[in-house]
Amino acid sequence: MAELLDSSVRLHNDSGIRARWLVLNGEAEFFTVTKRLHHRLHGGVDEVGSLGEVERKLYETTTRRQAEEVANWVGVDDICVLHDPQTLGLAPHLAARGLRVAWRCHIGTSVASGIVDETWQFLRPYLRTPEVCGFSVAEYAPPQLRQEDGKVLVLRPSIDPASRKNRPLAAPAVHELLRAIGLEPPTDGRPTRNTRGARVLQDDHLPPDAPMVIQVSRWDPLKDMAGVLEGFATYVAPVRADAHLVLAGPDPADIPDDPEGAQILHRLREAWQGLPPSTRRRVHVVTLSLTDTDTNAQVVNALQQRADVVLQKSLREGFGLTVTEAMWKGKAIVASAVGGIPAQIRDGIEGLLIRNPHDFQTFGRAVVQLLEDPALRNKMGEAARRRCASQFLIDREFLDYCTLYRRILSGHRIMEQP
Ligand code: UDP
């Protein structure tokens, strides 16, 4: 998010719209509640139970306090775009101070369910205030909002092709970065001094010329890194004895609003320990520091550029920017047909989609198919890059923001250009 907003805010300012972004602060208990809201809006199971008065109080106390903070940074004529359920509770407080408020929601599901309804009920008091609500996928909008004329806007995320994450990197630079984190072997045979704050769990280095598949994700159960490991170990490794898997994600200590990350990573490490040695040798678990976001972006870029096939085997997904990033890099992709992924990839054209993310066999077969067919990989990679260039870059998103602002400034009536 930070990375996206950085580019977006720069583009706003360059275009004459004065903009800045602020980050919400909160206690661990607040983020535990908002993480539950996140899973629930994706239609996931909430093991803690229902949302009651305790959660309401925690949510309201923090968002009210944060709205007071935000008020120090904005003027009454400003438009404030809030992102995701964490910040939605600020909306009534900001509007009461005369601000125009929009809300942007990056998460959701197209599948109706009791848990999703209950979560929208919890958020209902705050949903009335934003004048426009932007959703990454149209079906994510709750039914009550869809009935309000002009209130819902489809606002797909995008990537910045000029950012460190997405700039072209020459092959030597890719390998140099991967050596620097200790993933690939040092050229002179001496032990690598990790200069990039990354940790790599591996029995042996990734050979620079080995076929490599990768998933880059937060350590979140919905990203299903454990499923990727299992699918690879069971259906890819035995068929392709040369293929390596890299699972890369952020150091959980660097993400205070994602309290489950450490536990998920711990379990994944245990699963890695339990692999047969011949498979374990070909699986590399990479944890990247986020303290220096430029370095993180560069290393993620190198990992994605190095990959032969990029995976996103999510059980649920908001939009899936890792898919967008792989598309821009012209990579062949195997991904679950969930959330915003089918809005990006058409099955068989820009990549291979797995209808049932729990179907490890189909997942494994798709990975093997792409590994064995370089011509198909190239064809899909080129199609992916073309589609990304036309639909998922930051200039298109900026124009969508302009539509949102015009709706707000014209009281929902879209002003046509003369
Ligand atoms: N990402 C990163 N470092 C990591 C893991 C992920 O920079 O160690 C980035 C990734 O490149 C992408 C974003 O985090 O830009 C994840 O966005 P996505 O929409 O795929 O998933 P989310 O985490 O928002 O659910």
CSV table of C-alpha atoms and ligand atoms in Angstrom, one decimal:
chain,number,residue,atom,x,y,z
A,1,MET,CA,0.0,0.0,0.0
A,2,ALA,CA,2.7,2.4,1.0
A,3,GLU,CA,4.5,1.7,-2.3
A,4,LEU,CA,1.4,2.3,-4.3
A,5,LEU,CA,0.4,5.5,-2.5
A,6,ASP,CA,3.9,6.9,-2.9
A,7,SER,CA,3.6,6.7,-6.7
A,8,SER,CA,0.0,7.8,-6.8
A,9,VAL,CA,0.5,10.8,-4.6
A,10,ARG,CA,3.5,11.8,-6.7
A,11,LEU,CA,1.4,11.6,-9.8
A,12,HIS,CA,-1.4,13.7,-8.2
A,13,ASN,CA,1.1,16.4,-7.2
A,14,ASP,CA,2.8,16.4,-10.6
A,15,SER,CA,-0.6,16.9,-12.1
A,16,GLY,CA,-1.5,19.9,-9.9
A,17,ILE,CA,-3.6,18.1,-7.4
A,18,ARG,CA,-2.0,18.7,-4.0
A,19,ALA,CA,-2.0,15.3,-2.2
A,20,ARG,CA,-0.3,13.5,0.7
A,21,TRP,CA,-0.8,10.3,2.5
A,22,LEU,CA,-1.0,9.4,6.2
A,23,VAL,CA,-0.8,6.1,8.0
A,24,LEU,CA,-3.2,5.1,10.8
A,25,ASN,CA,-1.7,4.1,14.2
A,26,GLY,CA,-3.3,1.7,16.6
A,27,GLU,CA,-2.7,-0.8,19.4
A,28,ALA,CA,-2.2,-4.5,18.7
A,29,GLU,CA,-5.8,-5.2,19.8
A,30,PHE,CA,-7.2,-2.8,17.2
A,31,PHE,CA,-5.2,-4.5,14.4
A,32,THR,CA,-6.4,-7.9,15.7
A,33,VAL,CA,-10.0,-6.7,15.1
A,34,THR,CA,-9.2,-5.2,11.7
A,35,LYS,CA,-7.4,-8.4,10.6
A,36,ARG,CA,-10.6,-10.2,11.5
A,37,LEU,CA,-12.6,-7.8,9.4
A,38,HIS,CA,-10.2,-8.4,6.6
A,39,HIS,CA,-10.6,-12.2,6.7
A,40,ARG,CA,-14.3,-11.9,7.1
A,41,LEU,CA,-14.8,-9.6,4.1
A,42,HIS,CA,-12.9,-12.2,2.1
A,43,GLY,CA,-15.5,-14.7,3.3
A,44,GLY,CA,-13.0,-16.5,5.6
A,45,VAL,CA,-13.7,-18.3,8.8
A,46,ASP,CA,-13.5,-16.2,12.0
A,47,GLU,CA,-12.3,-18.5,14.7
A,48,VAL,CA,-12.7,-15.9,17.4
A,49,GLY,CA,-16.4,-15.7,17.0
A,50,SER,CA,-18.9,-12.9,16.2
A,51,LEU,CA,-18.3,-9.2,16.3
A,52,GLY,CA,-19.7,-7.6,19.4
A,53,GLU,CA,-19.5,-4.7,21.7
A,54,VAL,CA,-15.9,-5.3,22.6
A,55,GLU,CA,-14.8,-5.1,19.0
A,56,ARG,CA,-17.0,-2.1,18.3
A,57,LYS,CA,-15.5,-0.2,21.2
A,58,LEU,CA,-12.0,-1.0,20.2
A,59,TYR,CA,-12.7,0.0,16.6
A,60,GLU,CA,-14.4,3.2,17.5
A,61,THR,CA,-12.0,4.4,20.1
A,62,THR,CA,-9.0,4.0,17.8
A,63,THR,CA,-10.7,5.4,14.7
A,64,ARG,CA,-12.1,8.4,16.6
A,65,ARG,CA,-8.6,9.2,18.0
A,66,GLN,CA,-7.0,8.8,14.6
A,67,ALA,CA,-9.6,11.1,13.0
A,68,GLU,CA,-8.5,13.8,15.5
A,69,GLU,CA,-4.9,13.2,14.4
A,70,VAL,CA,-5.8,13.4,10.7
A,71,ALA,CA,-7.7,16.7,11.3
A,72,ASN,CA,-4.3,18.3,12.1
A,73,TRP,CA,-3.1,17.5,8.6
A,74,VAL,CA,-6.0,18.5,6.4
A,75,GLY,CA,-8.1,21.5,5.5
A,76,VAL,CA,-11.9,21.6,5.5
A,77,ASP,CA,-12.1,21.8,1.7
A,78,ASP,CA,-10.0,18.7,1.3
A,79,ILE,CA,-11.1,15.3,0.0
A,80,CYS,CA,-10.0,12.5,2.2
A,81,VAL,CA,-9.7,9.0,0.6
A,82,LEU,CA,-9.7,6.3,3.2
A,83,HIS,CA,-8.4,2.9,2.4
A,84,ASP,CA,-9.8,-0.5,3.6
A,85,PRO,CA,-11.8,-1.4,6.7
A,86,GLN,CA,-9.0,-0.2,9.1
A,87,THR,CA,-9.8,3.4,8.3
A,88,LEU,CA,-13.5,3.4,7.4
A,89,GLY,CA,-14.4,4.3,11.0
A,90,LEU,CA,-12.7,7.7,10.6
A,91,ALA,CA,-15.3,8.7,7.9
A,92,PRO,CA,-18.1,10.1,10.2
A,93,HIS,CA,-15.6,12.0,12.3
A,94,LEU,CA,-13.9,13.6,9.3
A,95,ALA,CA,-17.2,14.5,7.6
A,96,ALA,CA,-18.3,16.1,10.8
A,97,ARG,CA,-15.3,18.4,10.5
A,98,GLY,CA,-16.4,19.4,7.0
A,99,LEU,CA,-14.2,17.1,5.0
A,100,ARG,CA,-15.4,15.4,1.8
A,101,VAL,CA,-14.8,11.6,2.3
A,102,ALA,CA,-14.4,8.8,-0.1
A,103,TRP,CA,-13.6,5.2,0.8
A,104,ARG,CA,-11.6,2.7,-1.2
A,105,CYS,CA,-11.9,-1.0,-0.5
A,106,HIS,CA,-9.2,-3.3,-1.8
A,107,ILE,CA,-10.7,-6.5,-0.4
A,108,GLY,CA,-13.8,-8.6,-0.7
A,109,THR,CA,-15.4,-11.5,-2.3
A,110,SER,CA,-17.9,-12.1,-5.1
A,111,VAL,CA,-19.5,-15.0,-3.1
A,112,ALA,CA,-22.3,-14.0,-0.7
A,113,SER,CA,-22.2,-15.5,2.7
A,114,GLY,CA,-23.4,-15.0,6.3
A,115,ILE,CA,-20.0,-14.0,7.6
A,116,VAL,CA,-19.6,-11.3,4.9
A,117,ASP,CA,-23.1,-10.0,5.6
A,118,GLU,CA,-22.4,-9.9,9.3
A,119,THR,CA,-19.2,-7.9,8.7
A,120,TRP,CA,-20.9,-5.4,6.4
A,121,GLN,CA,-23.5,-5.0,9.3
A,122,PHE,CA,-20.7,-4.2,11.6
A,123,LEU,CA,-19.3,-1.6,9.2
A,124,ARG,CA,-22.7,-0.2,8.3
A,125,PRO,CA,-22.7,2.8,10.6
A,126,TYR,CA,-19.6,4.1,8.9
A,127,LEU,CA,-20.6,3.3,5.3
A,128,ARG,CA,-23.2,6.0,5.1
A,129,THR,CA,-20.6,8.8,5.2
A,130,PRO,CA,-18.3,8.3,2.2
A,131,GLU,CA,-19.7,10.1,-0.8
A,132,VAL,CA,-18.1,7.6,-3.2
A,133,CYS,CA,-16.8,4.1,-2.5
A,134,GLY,CA,-14.3,2.6,-4.8
A,135,PHE,CA,-14.0,-1.2,-5.1
A,136,SER,CA,-11.3,-3.3,-6.8
A,137,VAL,CA,-14.0,-5.6,-8.2
A,138,ALA,CA,-17.7,-4.5,-8.7
A,139,GLU,CA,-19.1,-7.5,-6.9
A,140,TYR,CA,-17.2,-6.6,-3.7
A,141,ALA,CA,-19.6,-3.7,-3.0
A,142,PRO,CA,-22.3,-4.6,-0.4
A,143,PRO,CA,-25.8,-4.7,-1.8
A,144,GLN,CA,-26.9,-1.7,0.2
A,145,LEU,CA,-24.3,0.5,-1.5
A,146,ARG,CA,-25.0,-0.7,-5.0
A,147,GLN,CA,-28.5,0.7,-4.8
A,148,GLU,CA,-27.3,4.2,-4.2
A,149,ASP,CA,-26.8,6.1,-7.4
A,150,GLY,CA,-23.2,7.0,-8.2
A,151,LYS,CA,-21.9,5.8,-4.8
A,152,VAL,CA,-20.0,2.8,-6.1
A,153,LEU,CA,-17.1,3.1,-8.5
A,154,VAL,CA,-14.9,0.2,-9.8
A,155,LEU,CA,-11.4,1.4,-9.0
A,156,ARG,CA,-8.9,-1.3,-9.9
A,157,PRO,CA,-5.4,-1.0,-8.3
A,158,SER,CA,-2.4,-0.6,-10.5
A,159,ILE,CA,1.4,-0.6,-10.5
A,160,ASP,CA,4.0,2.0,-11.3
A,161,PRO,CA,6.3,0.8,-14.1
A,162,ALA,CA,8.9,3.3,-13.0
A,163,SER,CA,9.1,2.1,-9.4
A,164,ARG,CA,12.0,0.0,-8.2
A,165,LYS,CA,9.7,-2.9,-8.0
A,166,ASN,CA,8.9,-2.9,-11.7
A,167,ARG,CA,11.8,-1.3,-13.5
A,168,PRO,CA,13.6,-3.5,-16.0
A,169,LEU,CA,16.7,-5.2,-14.5
A,170,ALA,CA,19.5,-6.7,-16.6
A,171,ALA,CA,20.2,-10.4,-15.9
A,172,PRO,CA,23.6,-9.7,-14.2
A,173,ALA,CA,21.9,-7.2,-11.8
A,174,VAL,CA,19.2,-9.8,-11.0
A,175,HIS,CA,21.8,-12.5,-10.1
A,176,GLU,CA,23.9,-10.0,-8.1
A,177,LEU,CA,20.9,-9.1,-6.0
A,178,LEU,CA,20.0,-12.7,-5.4
A,179,ARG,CA,23.6,-13.5,-4.4
A,180,ALA,CA,23.5,-10.5,-2.0
A,181,ILE,CA,20.6,-12.0,-0.1
A,182,GLY,CA,22.3,-15.4,0.0
A,183,LEU,CA,19.8,-17.1,-2.3
A,184,GLU,CA,22.2,-17.8,-5.2
A,185,PRO,CA,25.8,-19.0,-4.6
A,186,PRO,CA,28.6,-16.5,-4.3
A,187,THR,CA,30.7,-16.3,-7.5
A,188,ASP,CA,34.1,-16.7,-5.7
A,189,GLY,CA,32.9,-19.7,-3.6
A,190,ARG,CA,33.3,-17.7,-0.3
A,191,PRO,CA,30.3,-17.6,2.1
A,192,THR,CA,27.9,-14.7,1.2
A,193,ARG,CA,27.7,-11.8,3.5
A,194,ASN,CA,24.0,-10.9,3.5
A,195,THR,CA,23.9,-7.2,2.8
A,196,ARG,CA,20.2,-6.8,2.3
A,197,GLY,CA,18.6,-7.8,5.6
A,198,ALA,CA,17.0,-11.0,4.1
A,199,ARG,CA,17.0,-14.4,5.7
A,200,VAL,CA,17.0,-17.5,3.5
A,201,LEU,CA,16.1,-20.9,4.8
A,202,GLN,CA,17.7,-23.5,2.4
A,203,ASP,CA,19.9,-26.6,2.4
A,204,ASP,CA,21.8,-25.3,-0.6
A,205,HIS,CA,21.9,-22.3,-2.9
A,206,LEU,CA,19.6,-21.8,-5.8
A,207,PRO,CA,21.7,-22.6,-8.9
A,208,PRO,CA,21.7,-19.5,-11.2
A,209,ASP,CA,20.5,-21.6,-14.2
A,210,ALA,CA,17.9,-23.8,-12.5
A,211,PRO,CA,14.2,-23.5,-13.5
A,212,MET,CA,12.6,-21.5,-10.7
A,213,VAL,CA,9.0,-20.9,-9.7
A,214,ILE,CA,8.1,-18.4,-7.1
A,215,GLN,CA,5.3,-17.1,-4.9
A,216,VAL,CA,5.8,-13.7,-3.3
A,217,SER,CA,3.2,-13.0,-0.6
A,218,ARG,CA,2.6,-11.9,3.0
A,219,TRP,CA,2.6,-14.8,5.4
A,220,ASP,CA,-1.2,-14.9,5.5
A,221,PRO,CA,-3.3,-18.1,5.5
A,222,LEU,CA,-5.3,-16.8,2.5
A,223,LYS,CA,-2.2,-16.7,0.4
A,224,ASP,CA,-1.7,-20.4,1.1
A,225,MET,CA,2.1,-20.6,1.0
A,226,ALA,CA,1.7,-24.0,2.7
A,227,GLY,CA,-0.4,-25.2,-0.2
A,228,VAL,CA,2.1,-24.0,-2.7
A,229,LEU,CA,4.8,-26.0,-0.8
A,230,GLU,CA,2.6,-29.1,-0.7
A,231,GLY,CA,1.5,-28.8,-4.4
A,232,PHE,CA,5.1,-28.3,-5.5
A,233,ALA,CA,6.5,-31.2,-3.3
A,234,THR,CA,3.8,-33.6,-4.4
A,235,TYR,CA,3.1,-32.8,-8.1
A,236,VAL,CA,6.0,-30.7,-9.4
A,237,ALA,CA,9.2,-31.9,-7.7
A,238,PRO,CA,8.8,-35.6,-8.6
A,239,VAL,CA,8.2,-34.8,-12.3
A,240,ARG,CA,10.8,-32.0,-12.8
A,241,ALA,CA,13.9,-33.0,-10.9
A,242,ASP,CA,15.6,-29.7,-11.8
A,243,ALA,CA,12.8,-27.3,-10.7
A,244,HIS,CA,13.2,-25.1,-7.6
A,245,LEU,CA,10.6,-23.3,-5.6
A,246,VAL,CA,11.1,-19.9,-3.8
A,247,LEU,CA,8.6,-18.7,-1.2
A,248,ALA,CA,9.3,-15.1,-0.4
A,249,GLY,CA,7.6,-12.8,2.0
A,250,PRO,CA,8.2,-10.0,4.4
A,251,ASP,CA,9.8,-10.3,7.9
A,252,PRO,CA,6.7,-10.5,10.1
A,253,ALA,CA,8.4,-8.3,12.7
A,254,ASP,CA,8.1,-5.4,10.2
A,255,ILE,CA,4.3,-5.6,9.8
A,256,PRO,CA,2.6,-4.7,13.1
A,257,ASP,CA,-0.9,-4.7,11.6
A,258,ASP,CA,-0.5,-8.3,10.5
A,259,PRO,CA,-0.3,-10.2,13.8
A,260,GLU,CA,-0.6,-13.7,12.3
A,261,GLY,CA,2.4,-13.5,10.0
A,262,ALA,CA,5.0,-14.9,12.5
A,263,GLN,CA,2.8,-18.0,13.3
A,264,ILE,CA,2.2,-18.8,9.6
A,265,LEU,CA,5.9,-18.4,8.8
A,266,HIS,CA,6.8,-20.7,11.7
A,267,ARG,CA,4.4,-23.4,10.5
A,268,LEU,CA,5.8,-23.1,7.0
A,269,ARG,CA,9.3,-23.6,8.3
A,270,GLU,CA,8.2,-26.7,10.1
A,271,ALA,CA,6.6,-28.0,6.9
A,272,TRP,CA,9.9,-27.3,5.1
A,273,GLN,CA,11.8,-29.2,7.7
A,274,GLY,CA,9.5,-32.2,7.2
A,275,LEU,CA,10.2,-32.4,3.4
A,276,PRO,CA,12.2,-35.4,2.0
A,277,PRO,CA,15.8,-34.2,1.6
A,278,SER,CA,15.7,-34.4,-2.2
A,279,THR,CA,12.8,-32.0,-2.3
A,280,ARG,CA,13.8,-29.8,0.6
A,281,ARG,CA,17.1,-29.1,-1.3
A,282,ARG,CA,15.0,-27.4,-4.0
A,283,VAL,CA,12.8,-25.3,-1.8
A,284,HIS,CA,14.0,-21.9,-0.5
A,285,VAL,CA,12.1,-19.8,2.0
A,286,VAL,CA,13.1,-16.1,1.9
A,287,THR,CA,12.2,-13.5,4.5
A,288,LEU,CA,12.7,-9.9,3.4
A,289,SER,CA,13.3,-7.0,5.6
A,290,LEU,CA,10.8,-4.1,5.1
A,291,THR,CA,12.9,-1.6,7.1
A,292,ASP,CA,14.4,-0.3,3.8
A,293,THR,CA,11.5,-0.4,1.3
A,294,ASP,CA,13.7,0.5,-1.7
A,295,THR,CA,15.9,-2.6,-1.0
A,296,ASN,CA,12.8,-4.7,-0.5
A,297,ALA,CA,11.3,-3.6,-3.8
A,298,GLN,CA,14.6,-4.2,-5.6
A,299,VAL,CA,14.9,-7.7,-4.3
A,300,VAL,CA,11.3,-8.6,-5.0
A,301,ASN,CA,11.8,-7.2,-8.5
A,302,ALA,CA,14.9,-9.4,-9.0
A,303,LEU,CA,13.1,-12.5,-7.6
A,304,GLN,CA,10.2,-12.0,-10.0
A,305,GLN,CA,12.4,-11.3,-13.0
A,306,ARG,CA,14.5,-14.4,-12.2
A,307,ALA,CA,11.3,-16.6,-12.1
A,308,ASP,CA,10.3,-18.9,-15.0
A,309,VAL,CA,6.8,-19.2,-13.6
A,310,VAL,CA,5.1,-16.9,-11.1
A,311,LEU,CA,2.5,-18.4,-8.7
A,312,GLN,CA,-0.4,-16.9,-6.8
A,313,LYS,CA,-2.2,-19.9,-5.3
A,314,SER,CA,-4.4,-17.7,-3.0
A,315,LEU,CA,-7.5,-19.1,-1.4
A,316,ARG,CA,-8.9,-15.7,-1.5
A,317,GLU,CA,-7.5,-12.5,-3.0
A,318,GLY,CA,-8.4,-8.8,-3.0
A,319,PHE,CA,-6.9,-7.9,-6.3
A,320,GLY,CA,-3.5,-9.6,-6.4
A,321,LEU,CA,-0.8,-7.0,-7.2
A,322,THR,CA,1.9,-9.7,-7.3
A,323,VAL,CA,0.0,-11.0,-10.3
A,324,THR,CA,0.0,-7.5,-11.9
A,325,GLU,CA,3.7,-7.2,-11.2
A,326,ALA,CA,4.4,-10.6,-12.8
A,327,MET,CA,2.3,-9.6,-15.8
A,328,TRP,CA,4.3,-6.4,-16.3
A,329,LYS,CA,7.5,-8.5,-16.2
A,330,GLY,CA,6.1,-10.7,-19.0
A,331,LYS,CA,6.0,-13.8,-16.8
A,332,ALA,CA,3.8,-16.9,-17.3
A,333,ILE,CA,1.5,-17.2,-14.3
A,334,VAL,CA,-0.3,-20.0,-12.5
A,335,ALA,CA,-2.9,-18.5,-10.2
A,336,SER,CA,-6.2,-19.3,-8.4
A,337,ALA,CA,-9.3,-18.0,-10.1
A,338,VAL,CA,-10.3,-16.0,-7.0
A,339,GLY,CA,-11.0,-12.4,-6.1
A,340,GLY,CA,-9.4,-9.9,-8.5
A,341,ILE,CA,-7.2,-12.4,-10.3
A,342,PRO,CA,-9.7,-13.4,-13.0
A,343,ALA,CA,-10.1,-9.7,-13.7
A,344,GLN,CA,-6.4,-9.7,-14.6
A,345,ILE,CA,-5.8,-13.0,-16.2
A,346,ARG,CA,-7.9,-14.8,-18.7
A,347,ASP,CA,-7.4,-18.6,-18.4
A,348,GLY,CA,-5.2,-19.9,-21.3
A,349,ILE,CA,-4.3,-16.4,-22.6
A,350,GLU,CA,-2.3,-14.5,-20.0
A,351,GLY,CA,-1.7,-17.5,-17.7
A,352,LEU,CA,-3.3,-20.6,-16.3
A,353,LEU,CA,-6.1,-20.2,-13.7
A,354,ILE,CA,-6.9,-22.9,-11.2
A,355,ARG,CA,-10.6,-22.9,-10.5
A,356,ASN,CA,-10.4,-24.8,-7.2
A,357,PRO,CA,-7.4,-23.5,-5.2
A,358,HIS,CA,-7.5,-26.7,-3.0
A,359,ASP,CA,-6.9,-28.8,-6.1
A,360,PHE,CA,-3.2,-29.4,-5.7
A,361,GLN,CA,-3.0,-31.8,-8.6
A,362,THR,CA,-4.4,-29.4,-11.2
A,363,PHE,CA,-2.1,-26.7,-9.8
A,364,GLY,CA,1.0,-28.9,-10.0
A,365,ARG,CA,0.1,-30.0,-13.6
A,366,ALA,CA,-0.3,-26.4,-14.7
A,367,VAL,CA,3.2,-25.5,-13.2
A,368,VAL,CA,4.7,-28.5,-15.0
A,369,GLN,CA,3.0,-27.7,-18.3
A,370,LEU,CA,4.5,-24.2,-18.2
A,371,LEU,CA,7.9,-25.4,-17.1
A,372,GLU,CA,8.0,-27.8,-20.0
A,373,ASP,CA,6.9,-25.4,-22.7
A,374,PRO,CA,9.1,-22.3,-23.1
A,375,ALA,CA,7.1,-21.2,-26.2
A,376,LEU,CA,3.9,-21.2,-24.3
A,377,ARG,CA,5.5,-19.4,-21.4
A,378,ASN,CA,6.7,-16.7,-23.8
A,379,LYS,CA,3.4,-16.4,-25.5
A,380,MET,CA,1.5,-16.0,-22.2
A,381,GLY,CA,4.1,-13.7,-20.8
A,382,GLU,CA,3.9,-11.4,-23.8
A,383,ALA,CA,0.0,-11.4,-23.6
A,384,ALA,CA,0.2,-10.6,-19.9
A,385,ARG,CA,2.6,-7.7,-20.4
A,386,ARG,CA,0.3,-6.2,-23.1
A,387,ARG,CA,-2.8,-6.5,-20.9
A,388,CYS,CA,-1.0,-5.0,-18.0
A,389,ALA,CA,0.2,-2.1,-20.1
A,390,SER,CA,-3.3,-1.3,-21.3
A,391,GLN,CA,-5.2,-1.8,-18.0
A,392,PHE,CA,-3.2,-2.0,-14.8
A,393,LEU,CA,-0.7,0.9,-14.9
A,394,ILE,CA,-0.8,3.9,-12.7
A,395,ASP,CA,-1.9,6.4,-15.3
A,396,ARG,CA,-5.2,4.6,-15.7
A,397,GLU,CA,-5.7,4.5,-12.0
A,398,PHE,CA,-5.1,8.2,-11.8
A,399,LEU,CA,-7.8,8.9,-14.3
A,400,ASP,CA,-10.2,6.7,-12.2
A,401,TYR,CA,-9.3,8.9,-9.2
A,402,CYS,CA,-10.2,12.0,-11.2
A,403,THR,CA,-13.6,10.4,-11.9
A,404,LEU,CA,-14.0,9.8,-8.2
A,405,TYR,CA,-13.1,13.5,-7.4
A,406,ARG,CA,-15.5,14.7,-10.1
A,407,ARG,CA,-18.3,12.7,-8.6
A,408,ILE,CA,-17.7,14.1,-5.2
A,409,LEU,CA,-17.3,17.7,-6.4
A,410,SER,CA,-20.5,17.5,-8.5
A,411,GLY,CA,-22.6,15.8,-5.8
A,412,HIS,CA,-22.5,12.4,-7.7
A,413,ARG,CA,-23.5,13.9,-11.1
A,414,ILE,CA,-20.6,13.1,-13.4
A,415,MET,CA,-19.7,16.3,-15.2
A,416,GLU,CA,-19.0,15.7,-18.8
A,417,GLN,CA,-16.1,17.5,-20.4
A,418,PRO,CA,-17.2,20.3,-22.7
B,1,UDP,N1,5.5,-7.6,-1.3
B,1,UDP,C1,6.7,-7.0,-1.0
B,1,UDP,N2,7.6,-7.8,-0.2
B,1,UDP,C2,7.2,-9.0,0.3
B,1,UDP,C3,6.0,-9.5,0.0
B,1,UDP,C4,5.1,-8.8,-0.8
B,1,UDP,O1,7.1,-5.9,-1.4
B,1,UDP,O2,8.1,-9.6,1.0
B,1,UDP,C5,4.6,-6.8,-2.1
B,1,UDP,C6,4.2,-7.4,-3.4
B,1,UDP,O3,5.3,-7.2,-4.4
B,1,UDP,C7,3.0,-6.6,-3.8
B,1,UDP,C8,2.3,-6.4,-2.4
B,1,UDP,O4,3.4,-6.6,-1.4
B,1,UDP,O5,3.3,-5.4,-4.3
B,1,UDP,C9,1.2,-7.4,-2.1
B,1,UDP,O6,0.1,-7.0,-2.8
B,1,UDP,P1,-1.1,-8.1,-3.2
B,1,UDP,O7,-2.2,-7.3,-3.8
B,1,UDP,O8,-0.5,-9.2,-4.0
B,1,UDP,O9,-1.5,-8.7,-1.8
B,1,UDP,P2,-1.9,-8.1,-0.4
B,1,UDP,O10,-0.7,-8.3,0.5
B,1,UDP,O11,-2.3,-6.6,-0.6
B,1,UDP,O12,-3.1,-8.9,0.0
